[in-house]
Coordinates of C-alpha atoms and ligand atoms in Angstrom, one line a residue:
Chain A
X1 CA 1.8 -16.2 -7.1
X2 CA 3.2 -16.6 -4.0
X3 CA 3.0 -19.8 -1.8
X4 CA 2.3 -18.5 1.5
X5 CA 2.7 -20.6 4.5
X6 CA 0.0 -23.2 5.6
X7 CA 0.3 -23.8 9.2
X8 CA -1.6 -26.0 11.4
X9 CA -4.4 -23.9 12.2
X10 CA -5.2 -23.9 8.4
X11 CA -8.7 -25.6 8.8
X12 CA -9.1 -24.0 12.4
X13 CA -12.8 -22.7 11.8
X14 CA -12.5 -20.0 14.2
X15 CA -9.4 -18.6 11.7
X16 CA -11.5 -18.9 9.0
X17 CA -14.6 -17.0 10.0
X18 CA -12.4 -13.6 11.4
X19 CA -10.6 -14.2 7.9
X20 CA -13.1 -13.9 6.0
X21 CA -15.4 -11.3 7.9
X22 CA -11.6 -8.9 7.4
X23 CA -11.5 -10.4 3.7
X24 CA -15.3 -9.3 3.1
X25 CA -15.4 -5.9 4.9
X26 CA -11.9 -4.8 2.8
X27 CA -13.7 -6.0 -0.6
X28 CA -17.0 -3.5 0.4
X29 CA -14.7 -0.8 0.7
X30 CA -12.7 -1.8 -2.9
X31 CA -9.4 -2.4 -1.0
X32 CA -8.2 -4.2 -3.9
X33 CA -4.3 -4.0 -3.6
X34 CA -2.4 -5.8 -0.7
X35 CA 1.5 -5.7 0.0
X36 CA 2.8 -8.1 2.7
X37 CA 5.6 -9.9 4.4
X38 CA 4.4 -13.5 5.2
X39 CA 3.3 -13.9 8.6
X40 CA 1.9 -17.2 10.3
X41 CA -1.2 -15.3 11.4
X42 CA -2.2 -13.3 8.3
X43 CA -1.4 -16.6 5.9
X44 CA -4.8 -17.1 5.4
X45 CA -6.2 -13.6 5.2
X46 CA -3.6 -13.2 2.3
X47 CA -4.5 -16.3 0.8
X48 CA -8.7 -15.7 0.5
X49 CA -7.5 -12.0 -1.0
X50 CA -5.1 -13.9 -3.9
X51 CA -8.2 -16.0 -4.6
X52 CA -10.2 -12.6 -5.5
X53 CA -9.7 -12.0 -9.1
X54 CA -10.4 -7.9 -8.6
X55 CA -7.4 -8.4 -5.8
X56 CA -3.8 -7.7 -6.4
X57 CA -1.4 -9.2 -3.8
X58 CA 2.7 -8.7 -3.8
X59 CA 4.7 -10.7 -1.6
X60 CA 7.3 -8.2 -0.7
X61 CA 11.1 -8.6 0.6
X62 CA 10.3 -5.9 3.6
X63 CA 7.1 -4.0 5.1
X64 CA 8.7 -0.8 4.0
X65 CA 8.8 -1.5 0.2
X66 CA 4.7 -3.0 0.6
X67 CA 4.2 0.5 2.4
X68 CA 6.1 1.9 -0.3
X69 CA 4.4 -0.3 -3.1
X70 CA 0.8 0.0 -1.8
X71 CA 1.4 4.0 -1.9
X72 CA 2.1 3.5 -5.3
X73 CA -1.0 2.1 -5.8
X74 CA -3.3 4.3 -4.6
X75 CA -1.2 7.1 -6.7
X76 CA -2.2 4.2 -9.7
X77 CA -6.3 4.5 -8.6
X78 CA -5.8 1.2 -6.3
X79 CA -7.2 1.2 -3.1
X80 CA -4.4 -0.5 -1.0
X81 CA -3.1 -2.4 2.5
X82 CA -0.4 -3.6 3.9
X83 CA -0.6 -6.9 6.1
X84 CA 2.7 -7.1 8.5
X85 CA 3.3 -8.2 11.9
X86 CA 3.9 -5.5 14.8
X87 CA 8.0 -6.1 14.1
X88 CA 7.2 -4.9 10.7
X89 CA 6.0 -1.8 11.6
X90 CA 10.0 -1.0 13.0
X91 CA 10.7 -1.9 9.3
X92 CA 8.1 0.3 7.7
X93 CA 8.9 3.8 9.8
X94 CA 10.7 5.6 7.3
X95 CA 8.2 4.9 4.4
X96 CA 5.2 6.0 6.5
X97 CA 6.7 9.1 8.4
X98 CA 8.7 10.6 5.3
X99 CA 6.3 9.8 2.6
X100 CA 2.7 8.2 3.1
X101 CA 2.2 10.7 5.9
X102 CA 3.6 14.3 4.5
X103 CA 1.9 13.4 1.2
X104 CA -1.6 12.1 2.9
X105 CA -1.6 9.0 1.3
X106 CA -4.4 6.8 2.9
X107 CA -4.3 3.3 3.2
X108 CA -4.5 0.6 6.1
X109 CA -2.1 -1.4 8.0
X110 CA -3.1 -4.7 8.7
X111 CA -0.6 -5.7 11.6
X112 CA -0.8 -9.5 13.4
X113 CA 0.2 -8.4 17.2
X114 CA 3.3 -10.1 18.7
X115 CA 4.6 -9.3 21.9
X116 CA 1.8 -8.6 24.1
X117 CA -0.8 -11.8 25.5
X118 CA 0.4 -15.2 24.9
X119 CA 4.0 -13.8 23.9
X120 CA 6.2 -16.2 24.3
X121 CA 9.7 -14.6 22.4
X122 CA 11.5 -12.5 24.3
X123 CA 12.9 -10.2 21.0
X124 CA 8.7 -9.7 20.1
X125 CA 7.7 -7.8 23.2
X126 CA 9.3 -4.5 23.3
X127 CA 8.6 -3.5 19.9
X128 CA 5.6 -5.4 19.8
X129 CA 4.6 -3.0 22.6
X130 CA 5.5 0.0 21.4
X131 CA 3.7 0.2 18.1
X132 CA 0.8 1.9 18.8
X133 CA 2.7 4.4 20.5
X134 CA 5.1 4.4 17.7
X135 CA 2.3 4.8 15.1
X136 CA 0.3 7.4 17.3
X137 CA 3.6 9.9 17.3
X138 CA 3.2 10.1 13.6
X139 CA -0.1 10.8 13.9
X140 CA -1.7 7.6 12.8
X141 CA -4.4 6.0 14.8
X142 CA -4.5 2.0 15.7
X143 CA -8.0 0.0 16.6
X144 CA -7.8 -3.3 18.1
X145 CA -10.1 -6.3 16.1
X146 CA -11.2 -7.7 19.4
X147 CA -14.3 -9.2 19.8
X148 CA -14.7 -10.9 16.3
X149 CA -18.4 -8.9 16.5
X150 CA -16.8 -5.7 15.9
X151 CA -14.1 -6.4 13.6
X152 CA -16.9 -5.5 10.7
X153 CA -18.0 -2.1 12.1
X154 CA -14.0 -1.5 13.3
X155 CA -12.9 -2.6 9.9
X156 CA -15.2 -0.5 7.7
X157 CA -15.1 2.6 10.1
X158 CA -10.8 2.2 9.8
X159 CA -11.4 2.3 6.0
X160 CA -13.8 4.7 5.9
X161 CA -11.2 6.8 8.4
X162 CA -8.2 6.2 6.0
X163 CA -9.9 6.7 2.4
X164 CA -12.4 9.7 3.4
X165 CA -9.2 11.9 5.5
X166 CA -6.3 10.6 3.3
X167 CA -4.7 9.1 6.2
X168 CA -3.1 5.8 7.1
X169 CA -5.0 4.1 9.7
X170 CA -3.4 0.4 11.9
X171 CA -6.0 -2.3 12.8
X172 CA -4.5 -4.9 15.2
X173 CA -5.5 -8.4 14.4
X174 CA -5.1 -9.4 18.1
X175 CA -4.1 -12.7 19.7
X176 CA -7.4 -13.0 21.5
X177 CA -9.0 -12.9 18.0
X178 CA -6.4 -15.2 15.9
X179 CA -5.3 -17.3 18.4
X180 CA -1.8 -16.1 17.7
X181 CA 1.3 -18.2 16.3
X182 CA 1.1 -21.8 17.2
X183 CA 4.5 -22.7 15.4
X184 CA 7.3 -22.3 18.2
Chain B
X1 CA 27.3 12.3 -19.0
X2 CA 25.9 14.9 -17.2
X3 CA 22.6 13.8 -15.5
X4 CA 20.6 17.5 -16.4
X5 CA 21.8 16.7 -19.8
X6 CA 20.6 13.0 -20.5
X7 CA 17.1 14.1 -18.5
X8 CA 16.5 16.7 -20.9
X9 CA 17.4 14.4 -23.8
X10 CA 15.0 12.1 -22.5
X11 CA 11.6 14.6 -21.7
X12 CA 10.6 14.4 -25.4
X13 CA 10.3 10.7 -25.6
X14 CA 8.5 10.5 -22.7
X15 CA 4.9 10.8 -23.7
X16 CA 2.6 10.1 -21.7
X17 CA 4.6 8.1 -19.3
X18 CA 4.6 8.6 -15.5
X19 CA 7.8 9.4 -13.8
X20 CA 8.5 9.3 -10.1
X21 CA 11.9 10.9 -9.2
X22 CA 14.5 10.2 -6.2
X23 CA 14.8 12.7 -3.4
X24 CA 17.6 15.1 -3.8
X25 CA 19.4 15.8 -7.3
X26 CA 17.0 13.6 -9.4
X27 CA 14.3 15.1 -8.4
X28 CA 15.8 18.6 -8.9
X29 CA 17.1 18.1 -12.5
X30 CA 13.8 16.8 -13.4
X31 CA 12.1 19.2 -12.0
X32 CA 14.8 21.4 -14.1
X33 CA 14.4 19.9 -17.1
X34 CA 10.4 19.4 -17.3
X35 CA 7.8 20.0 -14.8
X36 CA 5.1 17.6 -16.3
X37 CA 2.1 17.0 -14.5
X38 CA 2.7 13.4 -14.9
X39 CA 5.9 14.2 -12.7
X40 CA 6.2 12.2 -9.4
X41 CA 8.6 14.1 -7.3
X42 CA 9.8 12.6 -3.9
X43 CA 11.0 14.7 -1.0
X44 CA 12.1 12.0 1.2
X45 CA 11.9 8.4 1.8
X46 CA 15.0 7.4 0.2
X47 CA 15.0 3.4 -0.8
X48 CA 11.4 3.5 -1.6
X49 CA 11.5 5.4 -5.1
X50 CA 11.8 2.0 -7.0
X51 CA 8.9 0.6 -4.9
X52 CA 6.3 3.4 -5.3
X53 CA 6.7 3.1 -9.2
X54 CA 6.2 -0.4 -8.7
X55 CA 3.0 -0.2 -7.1
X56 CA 1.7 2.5 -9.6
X57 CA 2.9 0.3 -12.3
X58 CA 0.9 -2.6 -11.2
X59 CA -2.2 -0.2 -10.4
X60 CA -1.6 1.4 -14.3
X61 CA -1.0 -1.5 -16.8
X62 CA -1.6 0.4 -19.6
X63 CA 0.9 3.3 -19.0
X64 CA 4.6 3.4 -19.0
X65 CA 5.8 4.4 -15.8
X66 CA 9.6 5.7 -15.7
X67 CA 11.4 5.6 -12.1
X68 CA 15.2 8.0 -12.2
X69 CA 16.3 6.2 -8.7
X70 CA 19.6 7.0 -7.2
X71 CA 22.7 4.7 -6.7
X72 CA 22.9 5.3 -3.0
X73 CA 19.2 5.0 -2.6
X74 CA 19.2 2.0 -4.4
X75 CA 21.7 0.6 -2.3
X76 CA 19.4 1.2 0.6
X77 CA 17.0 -1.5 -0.9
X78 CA 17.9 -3.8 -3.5
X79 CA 15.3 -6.5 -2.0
X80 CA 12.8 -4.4 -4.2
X81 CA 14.5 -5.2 -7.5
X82 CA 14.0 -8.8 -6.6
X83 CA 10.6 -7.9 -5.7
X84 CA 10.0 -6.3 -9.7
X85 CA 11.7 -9.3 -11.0
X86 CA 9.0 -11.4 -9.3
X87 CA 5.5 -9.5 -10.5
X88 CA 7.2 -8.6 -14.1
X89 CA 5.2 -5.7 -14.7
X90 CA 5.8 -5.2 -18.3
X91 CA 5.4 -1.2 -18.5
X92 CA 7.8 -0.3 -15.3
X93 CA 11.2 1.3 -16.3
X94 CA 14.3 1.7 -13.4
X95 CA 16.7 3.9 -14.2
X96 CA 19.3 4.1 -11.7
X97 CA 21.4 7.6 -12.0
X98 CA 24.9 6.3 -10.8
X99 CA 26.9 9.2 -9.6
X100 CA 28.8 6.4 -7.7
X101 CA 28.2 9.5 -4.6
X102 CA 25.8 10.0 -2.1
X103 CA 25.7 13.5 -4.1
X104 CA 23.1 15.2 -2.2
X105 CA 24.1 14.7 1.3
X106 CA 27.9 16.4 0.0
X107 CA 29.5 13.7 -2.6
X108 CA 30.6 10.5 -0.5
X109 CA 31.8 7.7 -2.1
X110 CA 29.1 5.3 -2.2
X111 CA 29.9 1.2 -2.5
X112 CA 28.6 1.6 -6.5
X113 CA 32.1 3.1 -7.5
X114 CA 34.0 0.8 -5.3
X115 CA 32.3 -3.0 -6.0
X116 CA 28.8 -3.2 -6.2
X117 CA 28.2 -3.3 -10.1
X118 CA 23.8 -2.4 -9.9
X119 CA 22.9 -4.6 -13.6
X120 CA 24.7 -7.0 -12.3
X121 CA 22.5 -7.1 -8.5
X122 CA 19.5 -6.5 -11.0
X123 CA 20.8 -9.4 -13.2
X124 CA 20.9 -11.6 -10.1
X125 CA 17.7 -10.6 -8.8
X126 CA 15.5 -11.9 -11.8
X127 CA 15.4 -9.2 -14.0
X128 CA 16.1 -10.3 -17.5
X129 CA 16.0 -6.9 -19.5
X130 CA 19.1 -4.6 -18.7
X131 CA 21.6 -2.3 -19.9
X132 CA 24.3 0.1 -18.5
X133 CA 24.9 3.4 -20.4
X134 CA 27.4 5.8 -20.1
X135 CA 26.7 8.3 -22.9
X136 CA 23.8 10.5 -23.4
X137 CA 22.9 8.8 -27.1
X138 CA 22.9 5.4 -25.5
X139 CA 20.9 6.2 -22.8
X140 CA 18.0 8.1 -25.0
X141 CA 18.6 5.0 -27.3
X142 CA 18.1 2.4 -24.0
X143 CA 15.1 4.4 -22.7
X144 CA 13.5 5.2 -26.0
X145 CA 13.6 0.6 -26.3
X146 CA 12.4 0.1 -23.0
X147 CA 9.4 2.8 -23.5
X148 CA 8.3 0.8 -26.8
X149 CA 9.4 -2.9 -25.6
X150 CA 7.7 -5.0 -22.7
X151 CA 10.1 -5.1 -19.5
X152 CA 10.3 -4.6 -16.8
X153 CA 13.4 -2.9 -18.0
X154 CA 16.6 -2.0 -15.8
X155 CA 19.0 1.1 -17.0
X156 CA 22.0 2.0 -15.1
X157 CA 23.0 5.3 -15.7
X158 CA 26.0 6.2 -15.2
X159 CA 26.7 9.7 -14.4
X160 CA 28.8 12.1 -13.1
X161 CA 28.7 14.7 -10.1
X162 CA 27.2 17.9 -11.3
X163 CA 25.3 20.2 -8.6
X164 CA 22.3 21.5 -9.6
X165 CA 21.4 24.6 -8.0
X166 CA 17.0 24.4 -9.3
X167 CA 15.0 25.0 -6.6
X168 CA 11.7 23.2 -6.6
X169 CA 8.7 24.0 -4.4
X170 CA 8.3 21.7 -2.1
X171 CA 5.0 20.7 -1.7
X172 CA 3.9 17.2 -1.5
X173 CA 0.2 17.3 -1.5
X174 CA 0.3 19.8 -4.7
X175 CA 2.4 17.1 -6.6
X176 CA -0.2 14.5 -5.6
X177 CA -2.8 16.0 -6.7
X178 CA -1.4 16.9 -9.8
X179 CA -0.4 13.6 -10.5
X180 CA -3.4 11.6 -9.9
X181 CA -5.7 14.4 -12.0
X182 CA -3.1 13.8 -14.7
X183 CA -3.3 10.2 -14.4
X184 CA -7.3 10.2 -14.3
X185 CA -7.1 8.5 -10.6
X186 CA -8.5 10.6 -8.2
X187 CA -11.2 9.0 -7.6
X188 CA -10.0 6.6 -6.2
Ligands
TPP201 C1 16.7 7.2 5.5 C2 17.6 8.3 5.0 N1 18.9 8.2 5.2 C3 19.7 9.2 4.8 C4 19.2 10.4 4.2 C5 20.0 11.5 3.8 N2 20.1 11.5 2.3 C6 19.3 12.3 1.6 S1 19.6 12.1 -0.1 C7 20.9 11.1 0.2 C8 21.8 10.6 -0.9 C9 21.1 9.7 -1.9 O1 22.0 9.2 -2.7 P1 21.7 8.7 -4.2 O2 20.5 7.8 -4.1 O3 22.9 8.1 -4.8 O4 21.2 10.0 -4.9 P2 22.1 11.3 -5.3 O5 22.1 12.2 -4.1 O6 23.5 10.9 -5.6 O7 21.3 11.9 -6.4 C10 21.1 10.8 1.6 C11 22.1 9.9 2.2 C12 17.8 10.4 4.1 N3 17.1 11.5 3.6 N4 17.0 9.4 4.5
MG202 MG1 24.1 8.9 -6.2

């Protein structure tokens, strides 16, 4: 439903491949609803998941109503994610520390990493920086996707970490794996 | 109206229907009024009441789900209404309860009594079905519609100030629980 953006690394075949590897490992665990903000990185993720009929995908206005809305989910029977960039974590605090986190509701956090290698804006860093710090003082664990040969066994053991404990878990899709933003 | 009064006049119509209630006063009077099993009762997170109904909504096609958010909470996050206007899901219900007060954190004014009319935000987000009520018979008569006709529907409630003194256990992973075996989705 919602026209994400297409950027130029759109037929990038290195994108594609870590795409679709995350796309495939989230299907095999029935990860079937996805909340997002749009992100350069994550376009195409989000893109391969809205082409998967059993997949529900909701562009949201901000990360904290997709935490709020992929909760809701799971209440519903829906296995759910959100896909957000590391800035959208700061957005998504509340949601996560006051509700998905008292009440044990699992799910996973798809966040695109800005601020750390390759960073090039200034206002990305310090956040960027901090999440994983951030997420581990509400008592959420974070696993880098770095090399693209473990993003399957990383992937599947975050899922099976988040569905079989009832916790949110954060997987990092890193800039050594994406490639990062290219539009400056 | 009083809001204890219009929830109770509301339980019987409810069915089925999931309900997921506002921190603070909402959550109390419903709690007051009928502890149901399909009873979704939030102990924090305030702004993401409207969102969490969304998402069981679109997980739940086939059952009504009710949301009793709060004015100030509301407030907090009207990008979500915008949100609900965009996916359409036909079974989700918003009720806003407009005390036009931040009533659980002592009664301050919030912007609702001074400017910000909510159908109107709701109107301008997208949604097409809406109604403000100020009477106990028109909002049983607005909720009893939106629980028979496709919405997403948006009620604003107005009410007035009345402490309610229930006193609901809070516990979180009980009221999860409950609500997913009553919903048939613990599975999941
Ligand atoms: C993020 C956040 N900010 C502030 C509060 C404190 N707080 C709890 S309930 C509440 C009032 C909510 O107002 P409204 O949604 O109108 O509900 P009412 O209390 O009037 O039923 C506030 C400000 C909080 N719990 N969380
Ligand atoms: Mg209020």
């Amino acid at each position: 439903m919602a026209k994400t953006h297409a950027g130029p690394t759109e037929t990038d075949p290195i994108l594609h491949r870590w795409s679709t590897l995350v796309a495939d490992v989230l299907l095999d665990h029935r990860v079937h609803m996805f909340g997002y903000v749009p992100d350069e990185v994550s376009g195409h993720l989000l893109r391969r998941l809205e082409a998967e009929p059993a997949c529900t995908v909701v562009c949201c206005t901000r990360e904290e109503e997709a935490v709020a809305t992929v909760a809701g989910a799971y209440l519903g029977g829906k296995r759910g994610a959100v896909v957000l960039q590391t800035s959208g974590i700061g957005n998504s605090m509340n949601a996560l520390g006051s509700f998905v986190v008292p009440y044990q509701i699992p799910m996973l956090l798809i966040v695109s990493e800005r601020g750390g290698l390759g960073e090039f804006n200034p206002a990305q860093v310090p956040l960027g920086h901090a999440v994983p710090r951030v997420l581990d003082a509400l008592g959420i664990q974070t696993f880098p996707l770095t090399p693209e040969a473990e993003i399957a066994p990383v992937l599947a053991g975050a899922a099976e970490l988040a569905f079989a404990t009832m916790m949110p878990v954060a997987v990092v899709l890193t800039t050594r794996l994406t490639g990062g933003k290219t539009l400056r | 109206m009083n809001r204890l009064d219009a929830i109770r006049r509301i339980v019987p119509l409810l069915g089925d229907a999931a309900v997921v209630s506002n921190l603070g006063r909402n959550t109390y009077d419903l709690y007051e009024a009928s502890d149901r099993p399909e009873n979704f009762y939030m102990w924090g997170a305030m702004g993401s009441t409207s969102s969490v109904g969304l998402g069981i909504a679109m997980a739940q096609p086939a059952r009504r789900v009710v949301v009793l958010d709060g004015d100030g909470s509301m407030l907090m996050s009207l990008g979500c209404l915008a949100t609900v206007a965009a996916y359409r899901p036909a079974n989700l219900i918003l009720v806003v309860l407009d005390n036009e007060t931040y009533e659980t954190t002592g009664g301050q004014a919030t912007h609702s009594g001074r400017c910000a009319d909510l159908e109107a935000v709701a109107r301008g987000a997208g949604l097409a079905h809406t109604a403000t009520v100020t009477t106990v018979d028109d909002f049983a008569a607005a909720l009893g519609r939106a629980l028979r006709d496709p919405g997403p529907w948006f009620i604003l409630a107005k009410v007035e100030q009345a402490t309610s003194f229930a006193r609901v256990p809070r516990r979180p992973i009980f009221i999860k629980d409950r609500f997913m075996a009553a919903l048939g989705t613990t599975a999941g």
